[in-house]
JSON list of C-alpha atoms and ligand atoms in Angstrom, two decimals:
[
{"chain": "A", "resi": 241, "resn": "MET", "atom": "CA", "xyz": [-33.48, -8.84, 18.28]},
{"chain": "A", "resi": 242, "resn": "LYS", "atom": "CA", "xyz": [-29.85, -7.16, 18.01]},
{"chain": "A", "resi": 243, "resn": "PRO", "atom": "CA", "xyz": [-27.59, -8.45, 14.83]},
{"chain": "A", "resi": 244, "resn": "SER", "atom": "CA", "xyz": [-25.05, -9.87, 16.76]},
{"chain": "A", "resi": 245, "resn": "SER", "atom": "CA", "xyz": [-27.63, -12.28, 18.74]},
{"chain": "A", "resi": 246, "resn": "ARG", "atom": "CA", "xyz": [-28.26, -14.23, 15.69]},
{"chain": "A", "resi": 247, "resn": "ILE", "atom": "CA", "xyz": [-24.22, -15.03, 14.95]},
{"chain": "A", "resi": 248, "resn": "PRO", "atom": "CA", "xyz": [-23.57, -18.67, 15.88]},
{"chain": "A", "resi": 249, "resn": "PRO", "atom": "CA", "xyz": [-21.85, -18.75, 19.29]},
{"chain": "A", "resi": 250, "resn": "GLU", "atom": "CA", "xyz": [-19.59, -20.97, 17.55]},
{"chain": "A", "resi": 251, "resn": "ILE", "atom": "CA", "xyz": [-18.25, -18.05, 15.29]},
{"chain": "A", "resi": 252, "resn": "ILE", "atom": "CA", "xyz": [-18.21, -16.01, 18.10]},
{"chain": "A", "resi": 253, "resn": "SER", "atom": "CA", "xyz": [-15.82, -18.50, 19.74]},
{"chain": "A", "resi": 254, "resn": "TYR", "atom": "CA", "xyz": [-13.46, -18.96, 16.74]},
{"chain": "A", "resi": 255, "resn": "CYS", "atom": "CA", "xyz": [-13.90, -14.60, 16.31]},
{"chain": "A", "resi": 256, "resn": "ASP", "atom": "CA", "xyz": [-12.75, -14.14, 19.53]},
{"chain": "A", "resi": 257, "resn": "ARG", "atom": "CA", "xyz": [-9.67, -16.75, 19.41]},
{"chain": "A", "resi": 258, "resn": "TYR", "atom": "CA", "xyz": [-8.78, -15.03, 16.29]},
{"chain": "A", "resi": 259, "resn": "ALA", "atom": "CA", "xyz": [-8.81, -11.57, 18.37]},
{"chain": "A", "resi": 260, "resn": "GLU", "atom": "CA", "xyz": [-6.73, -12.74, 20.85]},
{"chain": "A", "resi": 261, "resn": "GLY", "atom": "CA", "xyz": [-4.17, -14.42, 18.45]},
{"chain": "A", "resi": 262, "resn": "LEU", "atom": "CA", "xyz": [-4.16, -11.13, 15.68]},
{"chain": "A", "resi": 263, "resn": "ALA", "atom": "CA", "xyz": [-4.33, -8.17, 19.01]},
{"chain": "A", "resi": 264, "resn": "GLU", "atom": "CA", "xyz": [-0.66, -7.67, 20.13]},
{"chain": "A", "resi": 265, "resn": "LEU", "atom": "CA", "xyz": [1.11, -8.10, 15.82]},
{"chain": "A", "resi": 266, "resn": "THR", "atom": "CA", "xyz": [2.49, -5.99, 14.27]},
{"chain": "A", "resi": 267, "resn": "THR", "atom": "CA", "xyz": [3.11, -7.38, 10.78]},
{"chain": "A", "resi": 268, "resn": "ASN", "atom": "CA", "xyz": [1.64, -9.17, 8.22]},
{"chain": "A", "resi": 269, "resn": "ARG", "atom": "CA", "xyz": [3.88, -12.20, 7.87]},
{"chain": "A", "resi": 270, "resn": "GLU", "atom": "CA", "xyz": [2.69, -12.57, 11.63]},
{"chain": "A", "resi": 271, "resn": "ARG", "atom": "CA", "xyz": [-0.68, -12.06, 11.61]},
{"chain": "A", "resi": 272, "resn": "ILE", "atom": "CA", "xyz": [-1.21, -14.61, 8.53]},
{"chain": "A", "resi": 273, "resn": "ASP", "atom": "CA", "xyz": [0.90, -16.97, 10.68]},
{"chain": "A", "resi": 274, "resn": "VAL", "atom": "CA", "xyz": [-1.37, -17.13, 12.81]},
{"chain": "A", "resi": 275, "resn": "MET", "atom": "CA", "xyz": [-4.31, -17.14, 10.54]},
{"chain": "A", "resi": 276, "resn": "LYS", "atom": "CA", "xyz": [-3.13, -20.26, 9.04]},
{"chain": "A", "resi": 277, "resn": "ASP", "atom": "CA", "xyz": [-2.94, -21.89, 12.12]},
{"chain": "A", "resi": 278, "resn": "LEU", "atom": "CA", "xyz": [-6.47, -21.14, 13.71]},
{"chain": "A", "resi": 279, "resn": "LEU", "atom": "CA", "xyz": [-8.11, -21.06, 10.08]},
{"chain": "A", "resi": 280, "resn": "PRO", "atom": "CA", "xyz": [-8.57, -24.61, 9.55]},
{"chain": "A", "resi": 281, "resn": "GLU", "atom": "CA", "xyz": [-10.35, -25.62, 12.63]},
{"chain": "A", "resi": 282, "resn": "LEU", "atom": "CA", "xyz": [-13.31, -24.04, 11.20]},
{"chain": "A", "resi": 283, "resn": "LEU", "atom": "CA", "xyz": [-12.89, -24.87, 7.76]},
{"chain": "A", "resi": 284, "resn": "ARG", "atom": "CA", "xyz": [-12.90, -28.54, 8.95]},
{"chain": "A", "resi": 285, "resn": "ASP", "atom": "CA", "xyz": [-16.22, -27.92, 10.90]},
{"chain": "A", "resi": 286, "resn": "LYS", "atom": "CA", "xyz": [-18.51, -29.09, 7.89]},
{"chain": "A", "resi": 287, "resn": "GLN", "atom": "CA", "xyz": [-21.68, -29.51, 10.47]},
{"chain": "A", "resi": 288, "resn": "LEU", "atom": "CA", "xyz": [-21.46, -25.68, 11.22]},
{"chain": "A", "resi": 289, "resn": "PHE", "atom": "CA", "xyz": [-21.88, -24.21, 8.03]},
{"chain": "A", "resi": 290, "resn": "HIS", "atom": "CA", "xyz": [-24.30, -26.91, 7.03]},
{"chain": "A", "resi": 291, "resn": "ARG", "atom": "CA", "xyz": [-26.44, -25.57, 10.06]},
{"chain": "A", "resi": 292, "resn": "ILE", "atom": "CA", "xyz": [-25.58, -21.93, 8.99]},
{"chain": "A", "resi": 293, "resn": "LEU", "atom": "CA", "xyz": [-26.38, -22.72, 5.36]},
{"chain": "A", "resi": 294, "resn": "HIS", "atom": "CA", "xyz": [-29.92, -25.10, 6.08]},
{"chain": "A", "resi": 295, "resn": "ASP", "atom": "CA", "xyz": [-31.32, -21.70, 9.03]},
{"chain": "A", "resi": 296, "resn": "LEU", "atom": "CA", "xyz": [-30.50, -18.80, 5.91]},
{"chain": "A", "resi": 297, "resn": "ILE", "atom": "CA", "xyz": [-32.58, -20.84, 3.85]},
{"chain": "A", "resi": 298, "resn": "GLU", "atom": "CA", "xyz": [-35.30, -21.47, 6.56]},
{"chain": "A", "resi": 299, "resn": "ARG", "atom": "CA", "xyz": [-35.36, -18.22, 8.29]},
{"chain": "A", "resi": 300, "resn": "GLY", "atom": "CA", "xyz": [-32.92, -15.99, 5.92]},
{"chain": "A", "resi": 301, "resn": "GLU", "atom": "CA", "xyz": [-31.51, -14.09, 9.14]},
{"chain": "A", "resi": 302, "resn": "TYR", "atom": "CA", "xyz": [-27.89, -14.84, 9.24]},
{"chain": "A", "resi": 303, "resn": "PRO", "atom": "CA", "xyz": [-25.63, -13.96, 7.57]},
{"chain": "A", "resi": 304, "resn": "ASP", "atom": "CA", "xyz": [-27.36, -10.52, 6.96]},
{"chain": "A", "resi": 305, "resn": "LEU", "atom": "CA", "xyz": [-28.26, -11.07, 3.24]},
{"chain": "A", "resi": 306, "resn": "ARG", "atom": "CA", "xyz": [-29.45, -6.99, 3.40]},
{"chain": "A", "resi": 307, "resn": "TYR", "atom": "CA", "xyz": [-25.62, -6.30, 4.35]},
{"chain": "A", "resi": 308, "resn": "ALA", "atom": "CA", "xyz": [-24.84, -5.42, 0.24]},
{"chain": "A", "resi": 309, "resn": "THR", "atom": "CA", "xyz": [-20.97, -6.91, -0.70]},
{"chain": "A", "resi": 310, "resn": "MET", "atom": "CA", "xyz": [-18.47, -6.34, -3.01]},
{"chain": "A", "resi": 311, "resn": "PHE", "atom": "CA", "xyz": [-19.26, -9.85, -4.80]},
{"chain": "A", "resi": 312, "resn": "ASP", "atom": "CA", "xyz": [-22.61, -11.73, -5.21]},
{"chain": "A", "resi": 313, "resn": "SER", "atom": "CA", "xyz": [-20.96, -14.95, -3.76]},
{"chain": "A", "resi": 314, "resn": "GLU", "atom": "CA", "xyz": [-19.71, -13.48, -0.70]},
{"chain": "A", "resi": 315, "resn": "TYR", "atom": "CA", "xyz": [-21.81, -12.96, 3.32]},
{"chain": "A", "resi": 316, "resn": "ILE", "atom": "CA", "xyz": [-20.51, -11.50, 6.12]},
{"chain": "A", "resi": 317, "resn": "LEU", "atom": "CA", "xyz": [-20.39, -13.77, 9.01]},
{"chain": "A", "resi": 318, "resn": "TYR", "atom": "CA", "xyz": [-18.20, -11.62, 11.34]},
{"chain": "A", "resi": 319, "resn": "THR", "atom": "CA", "xyz": [-17.05, -8.48, 11.39]},
{"chain": "A", "resi": 320, "resn": "HIS", "atom": "CA", "xyz": [-14.65, -7.92, 14.91]},
{"chain": "A", "resi": 321, "resn": "PRO", "atom": "CA", "xyz": [-16.06, -4.06, 17.06]},
{"chain": "A", "resi": 322, "resn": "GLY", "atom": "CA", "xyz": [-12.27, -3.23, 16.48]},
{"chain": "A", "resi": 323, "resn": "HIS", "atom": "CA", "xyz": [-11.66, -3.40, 13.10]},
{"chain": "A", "resi": 324, "resn": "LEU", "atom": "CA", "xyz": [-9.20, -5.84, 13.48]},
{"chain": "A", "resi": 325, "resn": "PHE", "atom": "CA", "xyz": [-10.67, -8.76, 10.84]},
{"chain": "A", "resi": 326, "resn": "SER", "atom": "CA", "xyz": [-13.79, -9.46, 9.36]},
{"chain": "A", "resi": 327, "resn": "LEU", "atom": "CA", "xyz": [-15.08, -13.20, 8.40]},
{"chain": "A", "resi": 328, "resn": "ARG", "atom": "CA", "xyz": [-16.73, -13.95, 5.25]},
{"chain": "A", "resi": 329, "resn": "MET", "atom": "CA", "xyz": [-18.22, -16.87, 3.37]},
{"chain": "A", "resi": 330, "resn": "PHE", "atom": "CA", "xyz": [-17.90, -17.40, 0.02]},
{"chain": "A", "resi": 331, "resn": "ILE", "atom": "CA", "xyz": [-20.10, -19.93, -2.48]},
{"chain": "A", "resi": 332, "resn": "TRP", "atom": "CA", "xyz": [-18.91, -20.89, -5.61]},
{"chain": "A", "resi": 333, "resn": "LYS", "atom": "CA", "xyz": [-21.12, -21.90, -7.90]},
{"chain": "A", "resi": 334, "resn": "PRO", "atom": "CA", "xyz": [-18.69, -24.36, -10.60]},
{"chain": "A", "resi": 335, "resn": "GLY", "atom": "CA", "xyz": [-17.05, -22.48, -13.26]},
{"chain": "A", "resi": 336, "resn": "THR", "atom": "CA", "xyz": [-17.21, -19.02, -11.89]},
{"chain": "A", "resi": 337, "resn": "TYR", "atom": "CA", "xyz": [-14.13, -17.07, -10.79]},
{"chain": "A", "resi": 338, "resn": "ASP", "atom": "CA", "xyz": [-13.17, -13.11, -9.84]},
{"chain": "A", "resi": 339, "resn": "PRO", "atom": "CA", "xyz": [-11.90, -10.94, -11.91]},
{"chain": "A", "resi": 340, "resn": "ILE", "atom": "CA", "xyz": [-8.43, -10.16, -11.00]},
{"chain": "A", "resi": 341, "resn": "HIS", "atom": "CA", "xyz": [-8.22, -7.86, -7.99]},
{"chain": "A", "resi": 342, "resn": "ASP", "atom": "CA", "xyz": [-6.17, -7.05, -5.38]},
{"chain": "A", "resi": 343, "resn": "HIS", "atom": "CA", "xyz": [-6.76, -6.22, -2.00]},
{"chain": "A", "resi": 344, "resn": "ASN", "atom": "CA", "xyz": [-6.33, -3.69, 0.72]},
{"chain": "A", "resi": 345, "resn": "SER", "atom": "CA", "xyz": [-5.42, -5.81, 3.25]},
{"chain": "A", "resi": 346, "resn": "TRP", "atom": "CA", "xyz": [-3.58, -9.43, 4.33]},
{"chain": "A", "resi": 347, "resn": "GLY", "atom": "CA", "xyz": [-6.00, -12.09, 3.98]},
{"chain": "A", "resi": 348, "resn": "VAL", "atom": "CA", "xyz": [-6.33, -15.78, 4.89]},
{"chain": "A", "resi": 349, "resn": "ILE", "atom": "CA", "xyz": [-8.53, -18.07, 2.48]},
{"chain": "A", "resi": 350, "resn": "GLY", "atom": "CA", "xyz": [-10.02, -21.68, 2.39]},
{"chain": "A", "resi": 351, "resn": "PRO", "atom": "CA", "xyz": [-11.94, -23.74, 1.05]},
{"chain": "A", "resi": 352, "resn": "VAL", "atom": "CA", "xyz": [-14.46, -25.83, 3.46]},
{"chain": "A", "resi": 353, "resn": "ILE", "atom": "CA", "xyz": [-15.78, -27.84, 0.63]},
{"chain": "A", "resi": 354, "resn": "GLY", "atom": "CA", "xyz": [-14.30, -27.94, -3.54]},
{"chain": "A", "resi": 355, "resn": "HIS", "atom": "CA", "xyz": [-11.14, -27.32, -4.50]},
{"chain": "A", "resi": 356, "resn": "LEU", "atom": "CA", "xyz": [-10.39, -24.07, -5.17]},
{"chain": "A", "resi": 357, "resn": "GLU", "atom": "CA", "xyz": [-8.67, -22.70, -7.66]},
{"chain": "A", "resi": 358, "resn": "VAL", "atom": "CA", "xyz": [-5.48, -19.56, -7.25]},
{"chain": "A", "resi": 359, "resn": "ILE", "atom": "CA", "xyz": [-4.00, -18.01, -9.88]},
{"chain": "A", "resi": 360, "resn": "ASN", "atom": "CA", "xyz": [-1.18, -15.32, -8.75]},
{"chain": "A", "resi": 361, "resn": "TYR", "atom": "CA", "xyz": [0.05, -12.80, -10.94]},
{"chain": "A", "resi": 362, "resn": "ARG", "atom": "CA", "xyz": [2.66, -10.36, -10.66]},
{"chain": "A", "resi": 363, "resn": "ARG", "atom": "CA", "xyz": [3.11, -6.37, -12.39]},
{"chain": "A", "resi": 364, "resn": "ILE", "atom": "CA", "xyz": [6.23, -5.90, -14.50]},
{"chain": "A", "resi": 365, "resn": "ASP", "atom": "CA", "xyz": [5.10, -2.51, -15.08]},
{"chain": "A", "resi": 366, "resn": "ASN", "atom": "CA", "xyz": [6.48, 0.23, -13.41]},
{"chain": "A", "resi": 367, "resn": "GLY", "atom": "CA", "xyz": [3.82, 1.36, -11.84]},
{"chain": "A", "resi": 368, "resn": "SER", "atom": "CA", "xyz": [3.49, 5.24, -13.92]},
{"chain": "A", "resi": 369, "resn": "GLN", "atom": "CA", "xyz": [0.84, 5.40, -16.00]},
{"chain": "A", "resi": 370, "resn": "GLU", "atom": "CA", "xyz": [-2.34, 5.52, -14.16]},
{"chain": "A", "resi": 371, "resn": "GLY", "atom": "CA", "xyz": [-4.82, 3.03, -14.87]},
{"chain": "A", "resi": 372, "resn": "HIS", "atom": "CA", "xyz": [-2.85, 0.41, -16.55]},
{"chain": "A", "resi": 373, "resn": "ALA", "atom": "CA", "xyz": [-0.55, -2.45, -15.34]},
{"chain": "A", "resi": 374, "resn": "ARG", "atom": "CA", "xyz": [0.99, -5.61, -16.92]},
{"chain": "A", "resi": 375, "resn": "LEU", "atom": "CA", "xyz": [0.77, -8.38, -15.76]},
{"chain": "A", "resi": 376, "resn": "VAL", "atom": "CA", "xyz": [2.48, -12.43, -15.91]},
{"chain": "A", "resi": 377, "resn": "GLU", "atom": "CA", "xyz": [1.16, -14.76, -13.75]},
{"chain": "A", "resi": 378, "resn": "THR", "atom": "CA", "xyz": [3.40, -16.07, -11.53]},
{"chain": "A", "resi": 379, "resn": "ASN", "atom": "CA", "xyz": [1.87, -19.50, -10.04]},
{"chain": "A", "resi": 380, "resn": "ARG", "atom": "CA", "xyz": [-1.81, -21.46, -10.04]},
{"chain": "A", "resi": 381, "resn": "GLN", "atom": "CA", "xyz": [-2.50, -23.57, -7.28]},
{"chain": "A", "resi": 382, "resn": "THR", "atom": "CA", "xyz": [-5.09, -25.80, -6.26]},
{"chain": "A", "resi": 383, "resn": "ILE", "atom": "CA", "xyz": [-6.66, -25.47, -2.83]},
{"chain": "A", "resi": 384, "resn": "GLN", "atom": "CA", "xyz": [-7.96, -28.51, -1.07]},
{"chain": "A", "resi": 385, "resn": "PRO", "atom": "CA", "xyz": [-10.49, -28.45, 1.92]},
{"chain": "A", "resi": 386, "resn": "GLY", "atom": "CA", "xyz": [-9.35, -27.45, 5.15]},
{"chain": "A", "resi": 387, "resn": "ASP", "atom": "CA", "xyz": [-6.47, -26.05, 3.76]},
{"chain": "A", "resi": 388, "resn": "THR", "atom": "CA", "xyz": [-5.11, -21.79, 3.62]},
{"chain": "A", "resi": 389, "resn": "TYR", "atom": "CA", "xyz": [-3.31, -19.66, 1.39]},
{"chain": "A", "resi": 390, "resn": "PHE", "atom": "CA", "xyz": [-2.75, -16.42, 2.22]},
{"chain": "A", "resi": 391, "resn": "VAL", "atom": "CA", "xyz": [-3.09, -12.51, 0.18]},
{"chain": "A", "resi": 392, "resn": "LEU", "atom": "CA", "xyz": [-0.78, -9.36, 1.16]},
{"chain": "A", "resi": 393, "resn": "PRO", "atom": "CA", "xyz": [-2.06, -6.19, 0.31]},
{"chain": "A", "resi": 394, "resn": "LEU", "atom": "CA", "xyz": [-1.96, -4.46, -2.93]},
{"chain": "A", "resi": 395, "resn": "ASN", "atom": "CA", "xyz": [0.43, -4.97, -5.99]},
{"chain": "A", "resi": 396, "resn": "ASP", "atom": "CA", "xyz": [2.08, -8.19, -3.37]},
{"chain": "A", "resi": 397, "resn": "GLY", "atom": "CA", "xyz": [-1.43, -9.74, -4.22]},
{"chain": "A", "resi": 398, "resn": "ILE", "atom": "CA", "xyz": [-2.48, -9.70, -7.62]},
{"chain": "A", "resi": 399, "resn": "HIS", "atom": "CA", "xyz": [-4.98, -12.95, -8.05]},
{"chain": "A", "resi": 400, "resn": "LYS", "atom": "CA", "xyz": [-7.65, -14.43, -9.48]},
{"chain": "A", "resi": 401, "resn": "THR", "atom": "CA", "xyz": [-9.77, -17.26, -7.18]},
{"chain": "A", "resi": 402, "resn": "GLY", "atom": "CA", "xyz": [-12.36, -18.99, -8.62]},
{"chain": "A", "resi": 403, "resn": "ASN", "atom": "CA", "xyz": [-14.26, -22.91, -9.15]},
{"chain": "A", "resi": 404, "resn": "PRO", "atom": "CA", "xyz": [-12.48, -24.91, -12.41]},
{"chain": "A", "resi": 405, "resn": "THR", "atom": "CA", "xyz": [-15.09, -28.21, -11.18]},
{"chain": "A", "resi": 406, "resn": "ALA", "atom": "CA", "xyz": [-18.00, -29.21, -11.55]},
{"chain": "A", "resi": 407, "resn": "GLU", "atom": "CA", "xyz": [-19.05, -28.95, -7.89]},
{"chain": "A", "resi": 408, "resn": "THR", "atom": "CA", "xyz": [-20.25, -25.59, -5.91]},
{"chain": "A", "resi": 409, "resn": "ILE", "atom": "CA", "xyz": [-16.97, -24.50, -3.53]},
{"chain": "A", "resi": 410, "resn": "ILE", "atom": "CA", "xyz": [-18.08, -22.95, 0.24]},
{"chain": "A", "resi": 411, "resn": "GLN", "atom": "CA", "xyz": [-14.64, -20.68, 1.15]},
{"chain": "A", "resi": 412, "resn": "VAL", "atom": "CA", "xyz": [-13.97, -18.65, 4.27]},
{"chain": "A", "resi": 413, "resn": "SER", "atom": "CA", "xyz": [-11.70, -15.92, 3.80]},
{"chain": "A", "resi": 414, "resn": "ILE", "atom": "CA", "xyz": [-10.40, -13.67, 6.94]},
{"chain": "A", "resi": 415, "resn": "TYR", "atom": "CA", "xyz": [-9.54, -10.49, 6.04]},
{"chain": "A", "resi": 416, "resn": "GLY", "atom": "CA", "xyz": [-7.63, -7.19, 7.88]},
{"chain": "A", "resi": 417, "resn": "GLU", "atom": "CA", "xyz": [-8.25, -4.14, 8.69]},
{"chain": "A", "resi": 418, "resn": "GLY", "atom": "CA", "xyz": [-7.54, -1.76, 5.71]},
{"chain": "A", "resi": 419, "resn": "GLN", "atom": "CA", "xyz": [-4.02, -0.63, 4.97]},
{"chain": "A", "resi": 420, "resn": "ALA", "atom": "CA", "xyz": [-4.62, 1.35, 1.87]},
{"chain": "A", "resi": 421, "resn": "LYS", "atom": "CA", "xyz": [-5.72, 4.71, 2.00]},
{"chain": "A", "resi": 422, "resn": "ARG", "atom": "CA", "xyz": [-8.57, 4.07, -0.86]},
{"chain": "A", "resi": 423, "resn": "ASP", "atom": "CA", "xyz": [-11.97, 3.57, -1.16]},
{"chain": "A", "resi": 424, "resn": "HIS", "atom": "CA", "xyz": [-12.24, 0.25, -3.58]},
{"chain": "A", "resi": 425, "resn": "ILE", "atom": "CA", "xyz": [-9.86, -2.18, -4.80]},
{"chain": "A", "resi": 426, "resn": "ASN", "atom": "CA", "xyz": [-8.53, -2.54, -8.21]},
{"chain": "A", "resi": 427, "resn": "GLY", "atom": "CA", "xyz": [-9.56, -4.97, -10.84]},
{"chain": "A", "resi": 428, "resn": "PHE", "atom": "CA", "xyz": [-6.93, -6.19, -13.76]},
{"chain": "A", "resi": 429, "resn": "ASN", "atom": "CA", "xyz": [-8.13, -6.63, -17.27]},
{"chain": "A", "resi": 430, "resn": "LEU", "atom": "CA", "xyz": [-5.52, -9.08, -18.86]},
{"chain": "A", "resi": 431, "resn": "GLU", "atom": "CA", "xyz": [-6.55, -7.85, -22.32]},
{"chain": "A", "resi": 432, "resn": "THR", "atom": "CA", "xyz": [-6.29, -4.77, -22.24]},
{"chain": "A", "resi": 433, "resn": "ASN", "atom": "CA", "xyz": [-3.61, -3.56, -19.13]},
{"chain": "A", "resi": 434, "resn": "ILE", "atom": "CA", "xyz": [-6.57, -1.67, -17.73]},
{"chain": "A", "resi": 435, "resn": "THR", "atom": "CA", "xyz": [-6.74, -1.57, -14.20]},
{"chain": "A", "resi": 436, "resn": "TYR", "atom": "CA", "xyz": [-10.45, -0.11, -12.98]},
{"chain": "A", "resi": 437, "resn": "PRO", "atom": "CA", "xyz": [-11.40, 0.28, -9.26]},
{"chain": "A", "resi": 438, "resn": "ILE", "atom": "CA", "xyz": [-13.71, -2.45, -7.80]},
{"chain": "A", "resi": 439, "resn": "PHE", "atom": "CA", "xyz": [-16.16, -0.39, -5.47]},
{"chain": "A", "resi": 440, "resn": "ALA", "atom": "CA", "xyz": [-18.47, -2.16, -2.44]},
{"chain": "A", "resi": 441, "resn": "PRO", "atom": "CA", "xyz": [-21.91, -0.88, -3.69]},
{"chain": "A", "resi": 442, "resn": "LYS", "atom": "CA", "xyz": [-22.34, 1.15, -0.50]},
{"chain": "A", "resi": 443, "resn": "ILE", "atom": "CA", "xyz": [-19.12, 3.53, -1.62]},
{"chain": "A", "resi": 444, "resn": "LYS", "atom": "CA", "xyz": [-20.95, 3.05, -5.25]},
{"chain": "A", "resi": 445, "resn": "LYS", "atom": "CA", "xyz": [-24.05, 4.57, -4.11]},
{"chain": "A", "resi": 446, "resn": "LYS", "atom": "CA", "xyz": [-22.40, 7.38, -3.13]},
{"chain": "A", "resi": 447, "resn": "HIS", "atom": "CA", "xyz": [-20.29, 8.25, -5.49]},
{"chain": "A", "resi": 448, "resn": "LEU", "atom": "CA", "xyz": [-23.30, 8.36, -7.62]},
{"chain": "A", "resi": 449, "resn": "ALA", "atom": "CA", "xyz": [-25.04, 10.95, -4.81]},
{"chain": "A", "resi": 450, "resn": "MET", "atom": "CA", "xyz": [-21.99, 13.23, -5.23]},
{"chain": "A", "resi": 451, "resn": "MET", "atom": "CA", "xyz": [-22.33, 12.90, -8.76]},
{"chain": "A", "resi": 452, "resn": "ALA", "atom": "CA", "xyz": [-26.33, 13.92, -8.53]},
{"chain": "A", "resi": 453, "resn": "LEU", "atom": "CA", "xyz": [-25.24, 17.02, -5.72]},
{"chain": "A", "resi": 454, "resn": "SER", "atom": "CA", "xyz": [-23.13, 18.60, -8.04]},
{"chain": "A", "resi": 455, "resn": "CYS", "atom": "CA", "xyz": [-25.48, 18.43, -11.10]},
{"chain": "A", "resi": 456, "resn": "LEU", "atom": "CA", "xyz": [-28.27, 20.23, -8.67]},
{"chain": "A", "resi": 457, "resn": "ASP", "atom": "CA", "xyz": [-25.40, 22.32, -7.48]},
{"chain": "A", "resi": 458, "resn": "SER", "atom": "CA", "xyz": [-24.69, 23.14, -10.85]},
{"chain": "A", "resi": 459, "resn": "GLN", "atom": "CA", "xyz": [-28.27, 24.18, -12.33]},
{"chain": "B", "resi": 255, "resn": "FE2", "atom": "FE1", "xyz": [-8.89, -11.47, -3.60]}
]
């Protein structure tokens, strides 16, 4: 069975519409506006998420759990064959947050169930010191089920998301194609002002392999 044949037809149909809506656009603002219009219909399709989660538990075929993701709570729902976008689901246990981070692309995000907290930050340093960043919190919002918020690439979209409630959150995100020339996103430590790279597991393993290979070569 081809992996694509396990993707629910509803997800393929939603994503075909996203691809059509995004195809001719040239600015992130336009892409975000289109997805702010299109994503809520999927976010309100609780029956579909019920079936996806039920089938995942029963059969374990979709989403593909063998695909290693950057965050443990992340599931890949769809990747556009032309790399125009990816659609991901995140499941937030009560009280869990991701680290403060940026993104390499635009994104539109919203909860299917639960009240998602988003805390946004702005850099107040001039970026001249590699590995350091001073941040100030600019605002915090609670995103209601079916509503969306958006992120911009790099320093224009530094944020942290999570679940301040006692209920589990199902969140869906659509991210555009990477627009930064780097193989990671940045994490930010608010206490130490240190930034650090967060790598996808595949990249992390390649880096380890490169280190091991250069060690072998030097012997
Ligand atoms: Fe994020």
